[in-house]
Coordinates of C-alpha atoms in Angstrom, one line a residue:
M1 CA 0.0 0.2 -0.2
S2 CA 1.2 3.5 -0.7
H3 CA 1.7 5.7 2.2
I4 CA -1.7 8.1 2.2
S5 CA -1.2 11.1 4.1
V6 CA -4.3 11.0 7.2
L7 CA -6.4 14.7 7.7
L8 CA -4.4 16.1 4.9
H9 CA -6.1 18.7 3.9
E10 CA -7.9 19.6 7.5
T11 CA -4.3 19.7 9.4
V12 CA -2.7 22.1 6.1
A13 CA -5.3 24.5 7.1
A14 CA -5.1 23.4 11.0
V15 CA -1.9 24.9 10.3
L16 CA -1.8 27.6 8.6
A17 CA -4.9 29.7 9.5
E18 CA -5.9 31.5 6.5
R19 CA -2.2 32.6 5.6
N20 CA -0.2 32.2 2.8
T21 CA 3.7 32.9 3.8
G22 CA 5.9 32.4 6.6
I23 CA 7.9 29.2 8.4
Y24 CA 6.5 26.7 9.5
V25 CA 8.0 22.7 10.7
D26 CA 6.6 19.9 9.8
A27 CA 8.2 17.8 12.5
T28 CA 7.0 14.3 11.1
F29 CA 8.1 14.3 6.9
G30 CA 7.0 10.6 6.8
R31 CA 6.3 10.6 2.7
G32 CA 6.1 13.9 3.1
G33 CA 2.4 14.4 1.6
H34 CA 1.6 16.9 4.3
S35 CA 5.1 19.7 3.2
R36 CA 4.3 19.0 -0.4
E37 CA -0.2 20.4 0.4
L38 CA 1.6 23.0 2.6
L39 CA 4.1 24.6 0.1
A40 CA 1.6 24.4 -2.5
Q41 CA -1.0 27.1 -0.5
L42 CA 2.2 28.9 0.8
N43 CA 3.8 31.3 -1.5
T44 CA 7.1 31.9 -2.8
D45 CA 9.1 33.4 -0.2
A46 CA 7.7 31.5 2.9
Q47 CA 9.8 27.9 3.8
V48 CA 9.3 24.8 5.5
Y49 CA 11.7 23.0 7.5
A50 CA 11.3 19.5 7.8
F51 CA 12.3 16.8 10.7
D52 CA 12.0 13.0 10.2
K53 CA 15.1 9.8 11.0
D54 CA 13.8 7.4 9.0
P55 CA 16.7 6.7 6.2
Q56 CA 14.2 5.5 3.6
A57 CA 12.1 8.9 4.1
L58 CA 15.6 11.6 4.3
A59 CA 16.0 9.8 0.9
V60 CA 12.3 11.2 -1.0
A61 CA 13.3 14.0 1.2
A62 CA 16.3 15.7 -0.9
E63 CA 14.0 14.9 -3.9
L64 CA 11.9 17.6 -2.5
E65 CA 15.1 19.4 -1.5
Q66 CA 16.3 19.6 -4.6
Q67 CA 12.9 20.8 -6.4
D68 CA 11.6 23.3 -4.0
A69 CA 13.9 26.3 -2.6
R70 CA 11.6 26.6 0.0
F71 CA 12.0 23.0 1.5
K72 CA 15.0 22.3 4.2
I73 CA 15.0 18.7 5.4
I74 CA 16.8 18.2 8.6
H75 CA 18.1 14.4 9.5
A76 CA 16.7 14.2 13.7
S77 CA 14.2 13.8 16.1
F78 CA 11.5 16.1 16.5
A79 CA 12.5 16.2 20.2
D80 CA 15.5 18.2 19.3
L81 CA 13.7 20.4 17.4
K82 CA 14.8 23.9 19.0
Q83 CA 18.6 22.8 19.1
E84 CA 18.0 22.1 15.5
L85 CA 16.5 24.9 14.4
E86 CA 18.6 27.1 16.0
K87 CA 21.8 25.8 14.5
I88 CA 20.3 27.4 10.9
G89 CA 18.7 30.7 12.7
I90 CA 15.1 29.5 13.3
T91 CA 14.0 30.8 16.7
E92 CA 10.3 31.4 15.5
V93 CA 8.1 29.9 13.2
D94 CA 4.3 30.5 12.6
G95 CA 3.4 27.3 12.2
I96 CA 4.0 23.6 13.8
M97 CA 2.7 19.8 12.3
A98 CA 3.2 16.6 13.0
D99 CA 1.7 13.0 12.3
L100 CA 2.8 10.6 14.9
G101 CA 1.4 7.4 12.5
V102 CA 3.9 4.9 11.4
S103 CA 4.2 5.0 7.6
S104 CA 2.4 3.0 5.6
P105 CA 5.7 1.7 3.6
Q106 CA 6.9 1.3 7.2
L107 CA 4.4 -0.8 8.3
D108 CA 4.2 -3.0 4.5
Q109 CA 8.4 -3.6 3.9
A110 CA 8.6 -6.9 5.8
E111 CA 12.1 -6.1 6.3
R112 CA 11.8 -3.5 8.5
G113 CA 10.2 -5.3 11.3
F114 CA 6.8 -3.3 12.5
S115 CA 4.3 -5.3 11.4
F116 CA 3.1 -9.1 11.7
M117 CA 1.6 -9.8 8.3
Q118 CA 4.7 -10.2 7.0
D119 CA 7.9 -12.0 8.2
G120 CA 11.1 -10.2 7.9
P121 CA 14.1 -9.0 10.7
L122 CA 12.3 -8.3 13.8
D123 CA 13.8 -5.1 13.5
M124 CA 11.5 -2.3 14.4
R125 CA 13.4 1.6 14.7
M126 CA 12.1 4.3 12.6
D127 CA 16.4 5.4 12.6
N128 CA 18.0 1.9 11.6
S129 CA 21.1 3.2 11.0
Q130 CA 21.2 3.4 14.7
G131 CA 20.3 1.1 18.0
Q132 CA 19.2 -1.9 18.8
T133 CA 16.6 -4.0 17.2
A134 CA 13.3 -4.8 18.8
A135 CA 14.9 -8.8 18.3
E136 CA 18.6 -7.3 20.3
W137 CA 16.5 -4.9 22.9
L138 CA 13.5 -8.1 23.9
V139 CA 17.1 -10.1 24.6
N140 CA 18.7 -7.5 27.0
I141 CA 15.6 -6.5 29.0
E142 CA 14.5 -7.6 31.8
E143 CA 11.5 -10.2 32.5
E144 CA 9.4 -8.2 34.4
A145 CA 10.6 -4.3 33.1
L146 CA 9.1 -5.9 29.2
A147 CA 6.2 -7.0 31.0
N148 CA 5.1 -3.3 33.0
I149 CA 6.4 -1.8 28.9
I150 CA 3.3 -4.4 28.0
Y151 CA 1.5 -3.0 29.9
Q152 CA 1.4 0.2 30.0
Y153 CA 2.1 0.7 25.9
G154 CA 0.4 -1.9 24.5
E155 CA -2.2 -2.3 27.4
E156 CA -2.1 -4.8 27.2
R157 CA -4.0 -7.3 30.5
Y158 CA -1.7 -10.9 30.0
S159 CA 1.7 -8.7 29.8
R160 CA 3.4 -11.4 32.7
R161 CA 2.2 -14.0 31.1
L162 CA 3.2 -12.4 27.2
A163 CA 6.9 -11.6 28.6
R164 CA 7.7 -14.9 30.1
A165 CA 6.8 -16.2 26.7
I166 CA 9.6 -14.1 25.4
K167 CA 12.1 -14.5 27.6
Q168 CA 11.8 -18.5 27.7
A169 CA 11.8 -18.2 24.1
G170 CA 14.7 -16.6 23.6
Y171 CA 16.8 -14.5 20.6
I172 CA 13.4 -14.6 18.1
A173 CA 14.6 -13.2 14.8
T174 CA 12.0 -12.8 12.5
T175 CA 8.4 -10.4 12.9
G176 CA 6.7 -14.0 11.9
Q177 CA 8.4 -16.0 15.7
L178 CA 7.1 -13.0 17.3
A179 CA 3.9 -12.9 16.3
E180 CA 3.2 -17.1 16.2
L181 CA 4.3 -16.6 20.3
V182 CA 2.7 -13.8 21.2
K183 CA -0.1 -15.5 19.8
A184 CA 0.2 -18.8 21.2
A185 CA 0.8 -17.9 24.5
H186 CA -2.3 -15.5 24.5
P187 CA -5.3 -16.5 26.5
K188 CA -7.9 -14.4 25.2
W189 CA -7.7 -13.0 21.5
E190 CA -9.9 -10.2 20.8
K191 CA -12.3 -10.4 18.2
H192 CA -11.4 -9.2 14.5
K193 CA -7.7 -8.1 16.5
H194 CA -4.3 -9.8 15.5
P195 CA -3.2 -11.8 19.8
A196 CA -0.1 -9.7 18.8
T197 CA -1.2 -6.2 18.2
R198 CA -0.5 -5.2 21.0
T199 CA 3.3 -6.1 22.8
F200 CA 4.3 -5.0 18.8
Q201 CA 3.5 -1.5 19.2
A202 CA 4.4 -1.2 22.3
I203 CA 7.9 -3.4 22.0
R204 CA 8.4 -0.9 19.1
I205 CA 6.7 2.9 21.0
A206 CA 9.8 1.7 23.3
I207 CA 12.5 0.6 21.1
N208 CA 11.7 4.3 19.7
K209 CA 11.0 6.2 22.8
E210 CA 8.1 7.5 20.6
L211 CA 6.4 8.7 23.8
E212 CA 9.5 10.2 25.9
D213 CA 9.9 11.9 22.2
I214 CA 6.7 13.2 22.9
E215 CA 6.8 15.1 25.5
L216 CA 10.4 16.4 25.0
F217 CA 8.6 17.7 21.6
L218 CA 5.1 19.6 22.7
P219 CA 6.7 21.6 25.3
Q220 CA 9.6 23.4 22.7
A221 CA 6.7 23.4 19.6
V222 CA 5.6 26.0 22.0
D223 CA 8.3 27.6 22.8
I224 CA 8.8 28.3 19.2
L225 CA 5.3 29.2 17.9
K226 CA 5.4 33.0 17.3
P227 CA 2.0 34.5 18.5
H228 CA -1.3 33.1 16.7
G229 CA 0.9 29.8 15.7
R230 CA -0.5 26.5 14.9
L231 CA -0.2 23.7 16.7
A232 CA -2.1 20.6 14.7
V233 CA -0.9 16.9 15.4
I234 CA -1.9 13.9 14.6
S235 CA -2.4 10.4 16.8
F236 CA -3.3 7.3 16.1
H237 CA -3.4 5.6 19.7
S238 CA -5.2 6.2 23.0
L239 CA -1.3 6.5 24.9
E240 CA -0.5 9.1 21.6
D241 CA -3.5 10.8 22.1
R242 CA -3.8 11.6 25.6
L243 CA 0.0 13.0 26.1
I244 CA -1.6 15.8 23.7
K245 CA -4.4 16.0 25.4
Q246 CA -3.0 16.8 28.4
F247 CA -0.6 19.5 27.0
I248 CA -3.0 21.5 24.9
Q249 CA -5.2 20.9 29.1
K250 CA -2.5 22.4 30.6
E251 CA -1.7 25.1 28.6
S252 CA -4.8 26.6 28.3
S253 CA -5.4 26.2 32.2
L254 CA -5.5 29.2 34.1
A255 CA -3.0 28.3 37.1
E256 CA -5.2 26.8 40.1
D257 CA -5.2 28.8 43.3
S258 CA -3.5 27.3 46.2
G259 CA -6.6 26.9 48.0
W260 CA -5.2 29.1 51.5
G261 CA -8.2 30.5 51.1
M262 CA -6.7 33.8 51.1
P263 CA -7.9 35.7 47.5
Q264 CA -5.3 35.4 45.1
I265 CA -3.5 37.0 43.1
Q266 CA -3.8 35.3 39.3
Q267 CA -1.2 35.7 37.3
D268 CA -2.1 34.2 33.5
T269 CA 0.3 31.8 32.7
R270 CA -1.4 30.8 30.1
R271 CA 0.6 29.5 26.4
L272 CA -2.5 28.2 24.2
K273 CA -5.8 28.1 23.5
K274 CA -8.0 25.1 22.0
I275 CA -8.8 25.1 18.6
S276 CA -10.7 21.9 17.5
R277 CA -10.7 18.1 17.9
I278 CA -11.0 16.2 14.2
K279 CA -12.3 13.1 13.3
A280 CA -10.5 11.3 10.0
S281 CA -14.6 11.0 7.8
D282 CA -16.3 8.1 6.9
A283 CA -15.3 8.9 3.9
E284 CA -11.2 9.3 4.3
V285 CA -12.0 6.2 6.4
K286 CA -13.9 3.8 3.6
E287 CA -10.7 5.6 1.2
N288 CA -7.5 4.9 3.4
P289 CA -8.5 2.5 6.5
R290 CA -5.8 3.6 8.8
S291 CA -7.2 7.0 9.5
R292 CA -9.7 5.0 11.5
S293 CA -7.8 6.0 15.0
A294 CA -6.7 9.1 13.9
W295 CA -7.2 11.8 15.4
L296 CA -5.9 15.9 14.5
R297 CA -5.5 17.9 18.1
V298 CA -4.7 22.4 17.6
A299 CA -3.9 24.4 19.5
E300 CA -3.3 28.5 18.8
R301 CA -0.2 30.3 20.8
L302 CA -1.5 32.9 22.8
A303 CA 0.1 36.8 22.3

């Protein structure tokens, strides 16, 4: 399956907020759908900076960089957003968007090791040029820590049983071996869901530090947004969405009273205003089933 950008027009429209110039960041380039649509809407004096860790995504981005002088790719995680932009003299931007999902090419290429649908090396690294593969990581992690990760990141109720089976198996070389192992150890399968779904999600999140990176990215994004600049983030599972929701809630709410019973002079520390929460339409879900679980949250930087 070719990569279809989720909530494409909604995300770009939200970030631009009827502007057609300025400096924008695509924090997760992927295969470039959002960046290309953004460039199509912008004037010739605008700039788009994109981030990605995946060498294959970087190759696609390099071609776009050659075609459009307004675009620049940065080989880094969005967790290093401020630092990387400051290196090239950018200290504030007009809008930032991020699509937190795994791209279709990553899922569909067996050699990337993300999916149990095809047998391939058990890799799962977003940046497969460095770091431990999932197979190496599973050898090195303790059983209790693995169980906790499967429970927390996969929201898997049988995490301890599955962790025990995985650790007892020794070195697991392929996605097919891991999927079959989890399938055999899982006592209760969910309807219409492979029993290894939650375990694969948990391992992928852990080895790529996905949630930690989001927690680092969000405050940096607000730091560098100009007043009235927009932040638009697409999430695909409840763990991501909860982080984004709680962050926007915190940044858009007045600090609570100290509770001492005396009138307080309350300083307004709010940095964001909630704009919208958008789900993929029925038409989009029909065209691209992977958009089914997607949510787009949009917030605006206060002056």
